[in-house]
mmCIF file of C-alpha atoms and ligand atoms in Angstrom:
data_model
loop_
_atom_site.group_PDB
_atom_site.id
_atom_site.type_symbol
_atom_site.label_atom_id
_atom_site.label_comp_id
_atom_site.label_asym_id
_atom_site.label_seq_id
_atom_site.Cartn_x
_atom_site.Cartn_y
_atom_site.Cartn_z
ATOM 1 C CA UNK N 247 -12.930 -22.879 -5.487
ATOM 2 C CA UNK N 248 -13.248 -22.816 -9.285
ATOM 3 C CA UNK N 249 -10.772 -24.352 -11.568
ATOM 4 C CA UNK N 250 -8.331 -21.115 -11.489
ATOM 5 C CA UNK N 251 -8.079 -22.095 -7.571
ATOM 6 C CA UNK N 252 -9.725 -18.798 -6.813
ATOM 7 C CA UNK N 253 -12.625 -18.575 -4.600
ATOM 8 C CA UNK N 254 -15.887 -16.787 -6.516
ATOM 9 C CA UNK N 255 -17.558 -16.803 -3.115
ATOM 10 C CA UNK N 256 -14.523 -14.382 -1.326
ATOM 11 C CA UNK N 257 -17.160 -11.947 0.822
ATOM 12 C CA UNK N 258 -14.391 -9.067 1.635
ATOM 13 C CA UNK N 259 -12.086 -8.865 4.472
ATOM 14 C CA UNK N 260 -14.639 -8.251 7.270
ATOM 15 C CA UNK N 261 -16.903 -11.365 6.809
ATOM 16 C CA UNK N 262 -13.502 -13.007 5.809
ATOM 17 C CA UNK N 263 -11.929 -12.352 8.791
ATOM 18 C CA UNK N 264 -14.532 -11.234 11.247
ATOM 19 C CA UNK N 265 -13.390 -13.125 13.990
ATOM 20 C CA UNK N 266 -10.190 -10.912 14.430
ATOM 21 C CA UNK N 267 -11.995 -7.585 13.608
ATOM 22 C CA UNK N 268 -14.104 -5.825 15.821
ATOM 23 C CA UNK N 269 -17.411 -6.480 14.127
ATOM 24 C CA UNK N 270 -20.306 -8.398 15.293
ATOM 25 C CA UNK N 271 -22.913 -10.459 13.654
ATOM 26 C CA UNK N 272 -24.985 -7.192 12.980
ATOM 27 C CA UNK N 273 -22.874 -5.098 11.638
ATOM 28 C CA UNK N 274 -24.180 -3.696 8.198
ATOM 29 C CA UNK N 275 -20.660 -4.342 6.690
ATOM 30 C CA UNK N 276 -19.687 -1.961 3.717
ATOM 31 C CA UNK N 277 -17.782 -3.577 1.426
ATOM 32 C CA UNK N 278 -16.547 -3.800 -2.391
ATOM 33 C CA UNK N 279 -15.299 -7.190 -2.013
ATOM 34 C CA UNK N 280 -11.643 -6.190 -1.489
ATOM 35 C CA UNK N 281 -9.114 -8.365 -0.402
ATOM 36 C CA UNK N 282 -7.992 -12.104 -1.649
ATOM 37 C CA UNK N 283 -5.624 -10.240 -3.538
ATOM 38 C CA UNK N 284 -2.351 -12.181 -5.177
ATOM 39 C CA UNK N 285 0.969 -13.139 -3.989
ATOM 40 C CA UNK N 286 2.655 -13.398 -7.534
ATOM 41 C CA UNK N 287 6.302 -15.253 -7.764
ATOM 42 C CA UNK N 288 8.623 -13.132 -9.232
ATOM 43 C CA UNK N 289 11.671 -15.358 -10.363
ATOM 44 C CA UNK N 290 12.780 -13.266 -13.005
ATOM 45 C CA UNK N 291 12.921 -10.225 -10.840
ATOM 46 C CA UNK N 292 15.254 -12.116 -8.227
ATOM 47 C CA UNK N 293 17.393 -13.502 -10.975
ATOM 48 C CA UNK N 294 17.622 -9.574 -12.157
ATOM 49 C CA UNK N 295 19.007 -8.526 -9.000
ATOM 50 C CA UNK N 296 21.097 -11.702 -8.618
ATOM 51 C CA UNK N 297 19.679 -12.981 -5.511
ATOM 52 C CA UNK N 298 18.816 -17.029 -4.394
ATOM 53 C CA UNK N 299 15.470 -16.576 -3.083
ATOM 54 C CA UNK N 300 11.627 -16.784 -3.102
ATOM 55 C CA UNK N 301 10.187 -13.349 -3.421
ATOM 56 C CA UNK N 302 6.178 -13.349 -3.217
ATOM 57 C CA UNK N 303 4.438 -9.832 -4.360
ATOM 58 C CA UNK N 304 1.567 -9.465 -2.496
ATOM 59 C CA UNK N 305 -0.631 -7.355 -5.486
ATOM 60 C CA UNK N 306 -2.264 -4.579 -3.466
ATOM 61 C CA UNK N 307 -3.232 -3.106 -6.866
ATOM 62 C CA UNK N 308 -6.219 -6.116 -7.569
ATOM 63 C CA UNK N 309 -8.378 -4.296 -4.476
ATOM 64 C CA UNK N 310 -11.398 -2.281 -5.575
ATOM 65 C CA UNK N 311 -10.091 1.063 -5.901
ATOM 66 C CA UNK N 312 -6.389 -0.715 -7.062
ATOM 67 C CA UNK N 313 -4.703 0.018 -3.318
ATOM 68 C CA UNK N 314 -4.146 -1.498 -0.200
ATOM 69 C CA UNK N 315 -6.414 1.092 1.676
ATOM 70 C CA UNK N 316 -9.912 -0.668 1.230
ATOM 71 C CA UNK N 317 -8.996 -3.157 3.702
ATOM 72 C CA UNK N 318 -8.573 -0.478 5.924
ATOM 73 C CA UNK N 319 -11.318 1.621 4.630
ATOM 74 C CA UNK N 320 -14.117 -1.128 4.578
ATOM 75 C CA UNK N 321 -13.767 -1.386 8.453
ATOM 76 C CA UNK N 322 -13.664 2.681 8.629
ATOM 77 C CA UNK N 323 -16.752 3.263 6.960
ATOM 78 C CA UNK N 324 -18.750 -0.025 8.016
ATOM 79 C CA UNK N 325 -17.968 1.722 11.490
ATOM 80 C CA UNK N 326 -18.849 5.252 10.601
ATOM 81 C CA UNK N 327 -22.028 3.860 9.578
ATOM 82 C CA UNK N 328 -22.475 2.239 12.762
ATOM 83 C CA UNK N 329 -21.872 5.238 14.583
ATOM 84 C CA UNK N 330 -24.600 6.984 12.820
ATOM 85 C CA UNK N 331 -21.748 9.506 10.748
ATOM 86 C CA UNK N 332 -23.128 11.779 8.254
ATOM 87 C CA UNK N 333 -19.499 13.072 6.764
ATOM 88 C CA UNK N 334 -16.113 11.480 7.050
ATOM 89 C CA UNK N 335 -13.183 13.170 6.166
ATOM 90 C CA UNK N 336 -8.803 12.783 5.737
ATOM 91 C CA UNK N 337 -6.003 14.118 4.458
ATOM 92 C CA UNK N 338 -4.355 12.149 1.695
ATOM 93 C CA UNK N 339 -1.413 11.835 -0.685
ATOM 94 C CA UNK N 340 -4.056 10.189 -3.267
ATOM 95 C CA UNK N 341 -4.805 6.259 -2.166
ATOM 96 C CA UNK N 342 -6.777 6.940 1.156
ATOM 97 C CA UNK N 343 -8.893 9.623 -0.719
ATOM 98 C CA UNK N 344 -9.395 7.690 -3.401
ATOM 99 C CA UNK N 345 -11.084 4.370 -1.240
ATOM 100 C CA UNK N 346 -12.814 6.851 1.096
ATOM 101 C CA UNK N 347 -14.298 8.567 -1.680
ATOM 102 C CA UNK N 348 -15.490 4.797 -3.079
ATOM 103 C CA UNK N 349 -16.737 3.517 0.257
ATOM 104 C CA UNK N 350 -18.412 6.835 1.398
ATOM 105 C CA UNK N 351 -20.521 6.281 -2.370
ATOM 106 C CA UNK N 352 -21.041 2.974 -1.818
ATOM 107 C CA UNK N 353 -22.307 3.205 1.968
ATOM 108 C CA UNK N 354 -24.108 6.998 0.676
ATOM 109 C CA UNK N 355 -22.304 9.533 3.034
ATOM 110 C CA UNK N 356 -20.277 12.700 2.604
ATOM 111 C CA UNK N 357 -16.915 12.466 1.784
ATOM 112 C CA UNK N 358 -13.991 15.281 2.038
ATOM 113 C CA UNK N 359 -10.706 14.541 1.335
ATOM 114 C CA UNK N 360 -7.895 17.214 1.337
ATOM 115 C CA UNK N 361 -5.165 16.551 -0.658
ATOM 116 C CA UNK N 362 -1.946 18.364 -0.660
ATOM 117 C CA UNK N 363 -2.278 21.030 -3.920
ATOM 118 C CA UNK N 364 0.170 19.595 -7.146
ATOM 119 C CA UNK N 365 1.184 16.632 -5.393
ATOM 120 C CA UNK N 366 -1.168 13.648 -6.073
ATOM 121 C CA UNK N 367 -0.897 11.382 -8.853
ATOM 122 C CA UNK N 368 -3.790 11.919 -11.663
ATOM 123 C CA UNK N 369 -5.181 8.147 -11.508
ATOM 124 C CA UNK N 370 -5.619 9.001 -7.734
ATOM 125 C CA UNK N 371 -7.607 12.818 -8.448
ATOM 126 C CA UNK N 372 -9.208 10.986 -11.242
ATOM 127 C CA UNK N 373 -10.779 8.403 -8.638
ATOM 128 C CA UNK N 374 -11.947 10.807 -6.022
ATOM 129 C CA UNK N 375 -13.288 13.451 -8.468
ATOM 130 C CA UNK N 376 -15.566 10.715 -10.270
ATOM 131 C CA UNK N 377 -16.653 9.607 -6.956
ATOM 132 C CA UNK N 378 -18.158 12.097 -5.904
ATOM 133 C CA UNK N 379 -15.996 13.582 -3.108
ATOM 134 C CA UNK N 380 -15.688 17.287 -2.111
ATOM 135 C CA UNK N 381 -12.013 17.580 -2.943
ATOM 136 C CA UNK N 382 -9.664 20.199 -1.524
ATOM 137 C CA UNK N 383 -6.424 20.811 -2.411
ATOM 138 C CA UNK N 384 -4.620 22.389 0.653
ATOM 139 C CA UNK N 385 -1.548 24.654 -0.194
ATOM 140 C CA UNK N 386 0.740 22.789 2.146
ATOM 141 C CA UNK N 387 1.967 19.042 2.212
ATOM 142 C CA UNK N 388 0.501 15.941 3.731
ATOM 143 C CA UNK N 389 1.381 16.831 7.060
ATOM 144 C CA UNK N 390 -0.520 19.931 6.754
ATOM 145 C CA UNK N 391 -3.704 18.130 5.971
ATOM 146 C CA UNK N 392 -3.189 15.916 8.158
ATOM 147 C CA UNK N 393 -3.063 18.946 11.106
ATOM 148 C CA UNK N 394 -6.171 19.946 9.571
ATOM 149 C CA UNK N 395 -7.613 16.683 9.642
ATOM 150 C CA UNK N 396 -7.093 16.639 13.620
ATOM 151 C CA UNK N 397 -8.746 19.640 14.323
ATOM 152 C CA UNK N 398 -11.422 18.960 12.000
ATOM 153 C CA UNK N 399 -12.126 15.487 13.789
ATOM 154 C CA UNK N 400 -12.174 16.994 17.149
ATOM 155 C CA UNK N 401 -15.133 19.452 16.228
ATOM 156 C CA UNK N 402 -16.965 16.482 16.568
ATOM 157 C CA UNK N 403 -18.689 17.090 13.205
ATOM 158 C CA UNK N 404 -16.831 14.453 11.156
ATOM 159 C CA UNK N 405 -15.501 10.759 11.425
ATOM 160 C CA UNK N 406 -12.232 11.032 10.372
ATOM 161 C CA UNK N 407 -10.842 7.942 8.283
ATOM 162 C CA UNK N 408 -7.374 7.970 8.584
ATOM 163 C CA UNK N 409 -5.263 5.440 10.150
ATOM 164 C CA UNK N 410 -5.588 7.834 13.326
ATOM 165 C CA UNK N 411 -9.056 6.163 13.284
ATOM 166 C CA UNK N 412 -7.852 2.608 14.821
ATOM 167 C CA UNK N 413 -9.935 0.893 13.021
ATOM 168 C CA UNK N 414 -8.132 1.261 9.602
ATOM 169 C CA UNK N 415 -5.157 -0.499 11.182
ATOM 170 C CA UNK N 416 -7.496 -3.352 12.072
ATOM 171 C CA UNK N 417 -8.621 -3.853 8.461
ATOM 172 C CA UNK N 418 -5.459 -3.794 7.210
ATOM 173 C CA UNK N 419 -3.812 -6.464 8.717
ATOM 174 C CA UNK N 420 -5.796 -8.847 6.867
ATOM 175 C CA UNK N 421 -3.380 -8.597 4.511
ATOM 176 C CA UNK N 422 -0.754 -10.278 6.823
ATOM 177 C CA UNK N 423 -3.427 -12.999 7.899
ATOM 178 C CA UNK N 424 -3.621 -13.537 3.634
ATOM 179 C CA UNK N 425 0.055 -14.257 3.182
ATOM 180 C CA UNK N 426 0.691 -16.222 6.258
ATOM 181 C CA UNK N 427 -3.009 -18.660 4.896
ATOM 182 C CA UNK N 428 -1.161 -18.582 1.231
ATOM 183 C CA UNK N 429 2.441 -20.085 2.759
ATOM 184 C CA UNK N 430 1.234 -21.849 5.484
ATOM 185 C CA UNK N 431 3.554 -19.656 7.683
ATOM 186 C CA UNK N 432 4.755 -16.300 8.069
ATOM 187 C CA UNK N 433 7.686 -15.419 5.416
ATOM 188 C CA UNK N 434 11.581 -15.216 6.979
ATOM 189 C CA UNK N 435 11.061 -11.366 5.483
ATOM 190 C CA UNK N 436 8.688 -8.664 4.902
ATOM 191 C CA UNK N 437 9.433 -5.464 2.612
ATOM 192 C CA UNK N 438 7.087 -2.786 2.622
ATOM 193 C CA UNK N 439 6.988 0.814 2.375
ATOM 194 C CA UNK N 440 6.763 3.131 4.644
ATOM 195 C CA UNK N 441 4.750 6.429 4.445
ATOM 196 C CA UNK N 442 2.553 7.389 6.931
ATOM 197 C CA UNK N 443 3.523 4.294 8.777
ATOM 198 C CA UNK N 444 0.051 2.533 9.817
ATOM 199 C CA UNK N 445 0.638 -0.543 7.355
ATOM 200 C CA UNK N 446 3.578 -1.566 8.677
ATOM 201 C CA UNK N 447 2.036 -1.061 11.957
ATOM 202 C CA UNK N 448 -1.300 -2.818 10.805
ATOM 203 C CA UNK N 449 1.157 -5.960 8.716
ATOM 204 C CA UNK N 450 2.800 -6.911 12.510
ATOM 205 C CA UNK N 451 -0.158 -6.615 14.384
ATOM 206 C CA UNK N 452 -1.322 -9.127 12.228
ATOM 207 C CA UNK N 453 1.741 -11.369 12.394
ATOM 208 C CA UNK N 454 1.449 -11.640 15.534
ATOM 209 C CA UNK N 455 -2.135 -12.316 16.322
ATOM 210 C CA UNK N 456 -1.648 -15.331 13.705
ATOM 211 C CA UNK N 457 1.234 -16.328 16.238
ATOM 212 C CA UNK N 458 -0.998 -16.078 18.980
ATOM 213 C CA UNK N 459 -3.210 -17.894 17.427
ATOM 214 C CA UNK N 460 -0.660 -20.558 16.588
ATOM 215 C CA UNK N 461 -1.566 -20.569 13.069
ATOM 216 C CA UNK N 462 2.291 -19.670 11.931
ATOM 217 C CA UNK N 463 4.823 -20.611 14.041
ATOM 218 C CA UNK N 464 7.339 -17.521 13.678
ATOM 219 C CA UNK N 465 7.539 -13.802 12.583
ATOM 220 C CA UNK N 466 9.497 -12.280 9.607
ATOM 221 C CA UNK N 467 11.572 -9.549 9.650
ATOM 222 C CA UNK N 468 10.000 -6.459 9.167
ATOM 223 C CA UNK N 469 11.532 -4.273 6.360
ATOM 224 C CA UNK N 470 10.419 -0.731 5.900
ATOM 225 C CA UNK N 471 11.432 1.674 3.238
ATOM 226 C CA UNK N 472 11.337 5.204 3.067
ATOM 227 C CA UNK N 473 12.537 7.535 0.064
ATOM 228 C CA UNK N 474 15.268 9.730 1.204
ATOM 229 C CA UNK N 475 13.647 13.009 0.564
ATOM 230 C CA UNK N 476 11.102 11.933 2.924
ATOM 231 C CA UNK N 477 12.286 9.815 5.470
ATOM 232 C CA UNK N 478 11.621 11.236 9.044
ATOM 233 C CA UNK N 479 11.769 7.734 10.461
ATOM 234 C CA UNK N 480 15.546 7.220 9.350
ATOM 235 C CA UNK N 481 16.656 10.245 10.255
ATOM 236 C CA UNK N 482 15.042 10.164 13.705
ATOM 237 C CA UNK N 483 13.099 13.810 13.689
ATOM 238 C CA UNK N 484 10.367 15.435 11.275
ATOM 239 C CA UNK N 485 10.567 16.588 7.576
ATOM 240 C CA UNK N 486 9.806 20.125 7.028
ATOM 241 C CA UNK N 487 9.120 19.495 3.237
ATOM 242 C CA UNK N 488 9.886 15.535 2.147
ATOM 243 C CA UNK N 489 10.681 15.396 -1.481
ATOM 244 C CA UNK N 490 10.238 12.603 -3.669
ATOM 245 C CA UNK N 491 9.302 11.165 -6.505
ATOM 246 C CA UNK N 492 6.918 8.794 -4.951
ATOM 247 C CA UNK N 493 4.380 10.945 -3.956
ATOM 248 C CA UNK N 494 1.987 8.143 -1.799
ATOM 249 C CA UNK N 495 5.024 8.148 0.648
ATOM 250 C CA UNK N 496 6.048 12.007 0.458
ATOM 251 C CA UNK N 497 5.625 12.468 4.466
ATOM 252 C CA UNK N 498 7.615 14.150 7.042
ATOM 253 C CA UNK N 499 6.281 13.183 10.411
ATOM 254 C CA UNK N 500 4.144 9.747 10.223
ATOM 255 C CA UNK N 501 1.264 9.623 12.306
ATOM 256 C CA UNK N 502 2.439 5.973 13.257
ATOM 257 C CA UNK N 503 5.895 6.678 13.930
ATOM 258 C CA UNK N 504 5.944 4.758 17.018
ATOM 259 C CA UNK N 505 4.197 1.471 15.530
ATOM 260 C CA UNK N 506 7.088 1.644 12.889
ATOM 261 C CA UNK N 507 9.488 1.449 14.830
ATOM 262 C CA UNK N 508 8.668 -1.100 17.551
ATOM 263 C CA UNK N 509 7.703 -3.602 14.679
ATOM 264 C CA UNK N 510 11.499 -3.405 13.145
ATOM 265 C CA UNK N 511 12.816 -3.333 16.248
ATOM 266 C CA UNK N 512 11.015 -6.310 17.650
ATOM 267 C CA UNK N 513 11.088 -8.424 14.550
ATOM 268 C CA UNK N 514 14.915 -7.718 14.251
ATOM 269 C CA UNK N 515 14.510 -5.788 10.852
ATOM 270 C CA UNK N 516 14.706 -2.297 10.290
ATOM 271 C CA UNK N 517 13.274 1.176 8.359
ATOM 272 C CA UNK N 518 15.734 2.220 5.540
ATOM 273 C CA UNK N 519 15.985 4.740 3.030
ATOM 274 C CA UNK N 520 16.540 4.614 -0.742
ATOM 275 C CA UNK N 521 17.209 7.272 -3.355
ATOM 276 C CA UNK N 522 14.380 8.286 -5.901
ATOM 277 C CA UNK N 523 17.346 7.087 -8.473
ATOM 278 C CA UNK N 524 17.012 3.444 -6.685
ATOM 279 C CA UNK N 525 13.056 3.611 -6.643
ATOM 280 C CA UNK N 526 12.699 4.412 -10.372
ATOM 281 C CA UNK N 527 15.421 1.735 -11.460
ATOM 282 C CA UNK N 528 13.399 -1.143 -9.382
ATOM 283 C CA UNK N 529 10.365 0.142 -10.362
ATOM 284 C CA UNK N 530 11.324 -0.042 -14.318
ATOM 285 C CA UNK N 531 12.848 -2.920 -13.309
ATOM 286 C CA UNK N 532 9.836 -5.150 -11.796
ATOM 287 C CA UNK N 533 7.543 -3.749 -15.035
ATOM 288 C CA UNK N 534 10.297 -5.250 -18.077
ATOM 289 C CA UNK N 535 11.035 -8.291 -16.018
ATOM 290 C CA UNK N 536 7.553 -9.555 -14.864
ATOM 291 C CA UNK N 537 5.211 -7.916 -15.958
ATOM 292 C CA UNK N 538 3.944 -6.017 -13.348
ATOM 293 C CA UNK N 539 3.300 -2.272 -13.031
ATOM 294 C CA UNK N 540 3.126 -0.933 -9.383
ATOM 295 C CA UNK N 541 3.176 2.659 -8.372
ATOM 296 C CA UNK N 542 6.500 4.213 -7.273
ATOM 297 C CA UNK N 543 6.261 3.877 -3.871
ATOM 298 C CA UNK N 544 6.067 -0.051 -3.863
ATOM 299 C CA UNK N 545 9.544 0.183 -5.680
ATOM 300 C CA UNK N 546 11.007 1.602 -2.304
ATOM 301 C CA UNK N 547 10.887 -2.121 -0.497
ATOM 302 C CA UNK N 548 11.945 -3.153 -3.772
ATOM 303 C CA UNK N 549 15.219 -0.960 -4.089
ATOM 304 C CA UNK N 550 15.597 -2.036 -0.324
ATOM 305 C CA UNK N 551 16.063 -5.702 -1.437
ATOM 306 C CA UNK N 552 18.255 -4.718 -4.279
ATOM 307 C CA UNK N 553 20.519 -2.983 -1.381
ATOM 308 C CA UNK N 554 20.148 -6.043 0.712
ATOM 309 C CA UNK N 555 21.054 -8.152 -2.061
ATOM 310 C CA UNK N 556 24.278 -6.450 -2.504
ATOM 311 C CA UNK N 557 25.211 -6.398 1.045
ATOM 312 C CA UNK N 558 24.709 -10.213 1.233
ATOM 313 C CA UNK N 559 21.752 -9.847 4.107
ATOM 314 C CA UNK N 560 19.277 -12.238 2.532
ATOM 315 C CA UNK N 561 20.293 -15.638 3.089
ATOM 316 C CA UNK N 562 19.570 -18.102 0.399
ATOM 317 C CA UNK N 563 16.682 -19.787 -0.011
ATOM 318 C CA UNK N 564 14.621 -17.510 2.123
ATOM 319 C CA UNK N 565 10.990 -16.635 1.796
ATOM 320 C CA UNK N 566 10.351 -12.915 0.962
ATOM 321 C CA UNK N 567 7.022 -11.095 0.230
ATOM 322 C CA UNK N 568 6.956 -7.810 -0.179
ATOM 323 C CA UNK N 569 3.665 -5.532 -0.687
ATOM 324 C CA UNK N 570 2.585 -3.803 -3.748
ATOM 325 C CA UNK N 571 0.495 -1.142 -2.122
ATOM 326 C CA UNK N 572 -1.284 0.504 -5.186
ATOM 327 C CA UNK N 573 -1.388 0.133 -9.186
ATOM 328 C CA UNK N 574 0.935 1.305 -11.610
ATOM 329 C CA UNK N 575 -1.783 3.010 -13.559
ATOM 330 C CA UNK N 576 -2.696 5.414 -10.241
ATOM 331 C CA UNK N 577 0.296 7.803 -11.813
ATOM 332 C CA UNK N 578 0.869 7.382 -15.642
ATOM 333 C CA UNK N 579 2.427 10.608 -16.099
ATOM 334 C CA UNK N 580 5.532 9.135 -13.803
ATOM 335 C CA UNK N 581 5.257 5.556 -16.330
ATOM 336 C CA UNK N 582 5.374 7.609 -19.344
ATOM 337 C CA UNK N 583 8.194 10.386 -18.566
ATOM 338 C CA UNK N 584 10.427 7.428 -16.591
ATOM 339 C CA UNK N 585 9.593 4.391 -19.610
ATOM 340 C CA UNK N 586 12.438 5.726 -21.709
ATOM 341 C CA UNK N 587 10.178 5.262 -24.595
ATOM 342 C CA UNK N 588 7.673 7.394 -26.527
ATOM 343 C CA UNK N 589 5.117 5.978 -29.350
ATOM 344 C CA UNK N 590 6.794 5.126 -32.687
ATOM 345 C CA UNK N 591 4.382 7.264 -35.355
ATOM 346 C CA UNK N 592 4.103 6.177 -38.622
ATOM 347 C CA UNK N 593 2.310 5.939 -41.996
ATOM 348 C CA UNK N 594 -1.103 3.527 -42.050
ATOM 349 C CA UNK N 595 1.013 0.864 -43.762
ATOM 350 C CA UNK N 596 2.154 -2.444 -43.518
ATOM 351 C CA UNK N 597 5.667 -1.335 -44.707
ATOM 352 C CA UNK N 598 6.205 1.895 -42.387
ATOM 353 C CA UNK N 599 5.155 -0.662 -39.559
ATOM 354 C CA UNK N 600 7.762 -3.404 -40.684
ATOM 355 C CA UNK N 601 9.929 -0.617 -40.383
ATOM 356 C CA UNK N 602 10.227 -0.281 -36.964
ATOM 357 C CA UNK N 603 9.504 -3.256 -35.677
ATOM 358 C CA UNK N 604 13.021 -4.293 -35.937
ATOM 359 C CA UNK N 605 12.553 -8.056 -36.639
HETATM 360 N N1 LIG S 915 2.217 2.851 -0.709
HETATM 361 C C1 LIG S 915 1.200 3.557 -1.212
HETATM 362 C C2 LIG S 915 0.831 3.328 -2.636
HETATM 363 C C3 LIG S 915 0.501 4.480 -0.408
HETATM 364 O O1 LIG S 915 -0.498 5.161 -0.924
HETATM 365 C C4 LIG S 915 0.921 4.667 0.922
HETATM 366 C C5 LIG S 915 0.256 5.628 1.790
HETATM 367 C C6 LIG S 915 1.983 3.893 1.400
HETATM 368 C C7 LIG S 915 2.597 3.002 0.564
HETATM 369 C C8 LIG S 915 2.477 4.000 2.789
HETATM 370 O O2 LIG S 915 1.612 3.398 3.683
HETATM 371 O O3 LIG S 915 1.131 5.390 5.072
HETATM 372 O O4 LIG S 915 0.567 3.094 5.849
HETATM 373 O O5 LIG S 915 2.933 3.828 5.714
HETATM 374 N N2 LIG S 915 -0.631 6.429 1.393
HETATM 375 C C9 LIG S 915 -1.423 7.319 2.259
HETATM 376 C C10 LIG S 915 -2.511 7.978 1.454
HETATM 377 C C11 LIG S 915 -0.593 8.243 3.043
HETATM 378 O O6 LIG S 915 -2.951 9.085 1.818
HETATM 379 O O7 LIG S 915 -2.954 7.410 0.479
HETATM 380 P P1 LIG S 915 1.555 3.945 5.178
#
């Protein structure tokens, strides 16, 4: 540990936390040193919404390529490697392509990502284009990729990294073991949201091996948040086209439905829905009051606690933590049309300047 209290020698979620991944000694492990990422107190938030709580933001956006995924996608391509893959492939709404793409440059295979055409954020293009991947832009949604994805995976030609590919699941519930080694136990809750639905899946998996372990000694709540225009989960049957602002979760038939819903079932919590109305006022919300810029999807969980809130569900005093899947800064044309605020242009003086600056 330095002085900050953060560890300089942090070797990435494999080494980290080998002993609950399926790696051995040997493995060549791929990594870009993600993980170790910061749970950030967010007391001005809570007193925002008006709630009696401690809320812990587990900052997904500090990983390599600024997303939860390279926990995931470290153990997908350290495994393609192992299995002698030339090209991996998946379908994406922006984050998975962008930490394949990274991973497959960093490890030197083929990467092909197909993204659903118009649909993903340009911080998320921007990361897959500059890393070298073949980039296709199907003219269908996530789901249809996703189809594609399948088929392509069963020629036998490609490793597919999605969280199909088990392995990805495994990574990411490091993330879990990270906030449970932070607070010394699991949290009473934990928001998250819900897309494709392997986090969620991959966060109580990894509750519950800590239980197992005995290293916490209970489970939190799971919380999982949709966005109404593309919530399959909450209305109990597909999405022929899901609609929403936050593109990362704009999916109408999860590949991990199942794992969704046993994990708020068994942890007596539940998957919810909130408008795009809800996710934009949290997510302007969380930026003026702390500080911190998340992409729209992370503002679902947070909208869900504001609903929560209001319905008097969160008893005081409890420990939250919520996940921040992926960086503000992957989509800054949604920052700059929803920030209510446009560049104040002036003359190159000290006067025009003192103008405006209303002091
Ligand atoms: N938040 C962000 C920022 C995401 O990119 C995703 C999923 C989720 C939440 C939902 O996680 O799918 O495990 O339930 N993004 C995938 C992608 C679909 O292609 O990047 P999930």
């Amino acid at each position: 540990m330095n002085s900050n209290g953060t560890d300089r020698s942090w070797p990435g979620v494999i080494r980290r936390y080998a002993k609950y991944l399926p790696v051995t000694e040997s493995t060549r492990v791929v990594t870009l040193m993600e993980g170790n990422t910061p749970l950030i107190p967010v007391p001005g938030f809570v007193k925002a919404i008006g709630g009696n709580f401690d809320l812990r933001l587990k900052y997904e956006a500090m990983n390599p390529t600024c997303s939860f995924k390279d926990r995931g996608m470290t153990m997908a391509i350290t495994t393609a490697v192992a299995r002698g893959a030339k090209t991996v492939v998946c379908a994406s709404t922006g984050n998975t392509s962008a930490s394949a793409a990274a991973y497959s440059a960093r490890a030197g295979l083929r990467c092909v990502v197909l993204l659903p055409e118009g649909k993903i954020a340009h911080g998320k293009l921007s990361q897959a284009l500059l890393y070298g991947a073949t980039t296709v832009s199907v003219r269908g949604n996530f789901d249809d990729a996703l189809r594609i994805v399948r088929e392509l995976g069963e020629t036998g030609l490609v490793e597919v990294v999605n969280s199909i590919n088990p392995v990805r699941i495994e990574g990411q519930k490091t993330a879990a073991f990270e906030i449970c080694d932070t607070l010394g136990d699991a949290p009473d809750f934990h928001f998250l949201p819900v897309g494709n639905a392997g986090n969620i899946t991959a966060y109580w998996r990894g509750f519950r091996e800590y239980q197992a372990e005995g290293i916490i000694r209970r489970l939190p709540r799971m919380m999982g948040w949709q966005a109404a225009g593309a919530d399959p989960i909450v209305q109990g049957h597909p999405i022929q086209h899901p609609e929403t602002v936050a593109t990362a979760i704009q999916i109408g038939n999860p590949a991990s439905w199942g794992g969704a819903v046993e994990a708020a079932r068994d942890s007596g919590g539940l998957i919810g829905s909130v408008s795009d109305e809800e996710i934009l006022f949290a997510y302007k919300l969380l930026a003026r009051t702390e500080g911190i810029m998340v992409e729209p999807a992370c503002a679902a969980p947070l909208a869900g606690l504001i609903r929560c809130v209001r319905a008097g569900e969160i008893p005081e005093g409890s420990v939250i933590s919520a996940t921040m899947t992926g960086h503000g800064l992957k989509d800054p044309d949604t920052a700059i049309r929803v920030s209510g605020f446009q560049p104040l242009v002036v003359a190159a003086t000290r006067e025009a300047v003192l103008a405006v600056m209303g002091v």
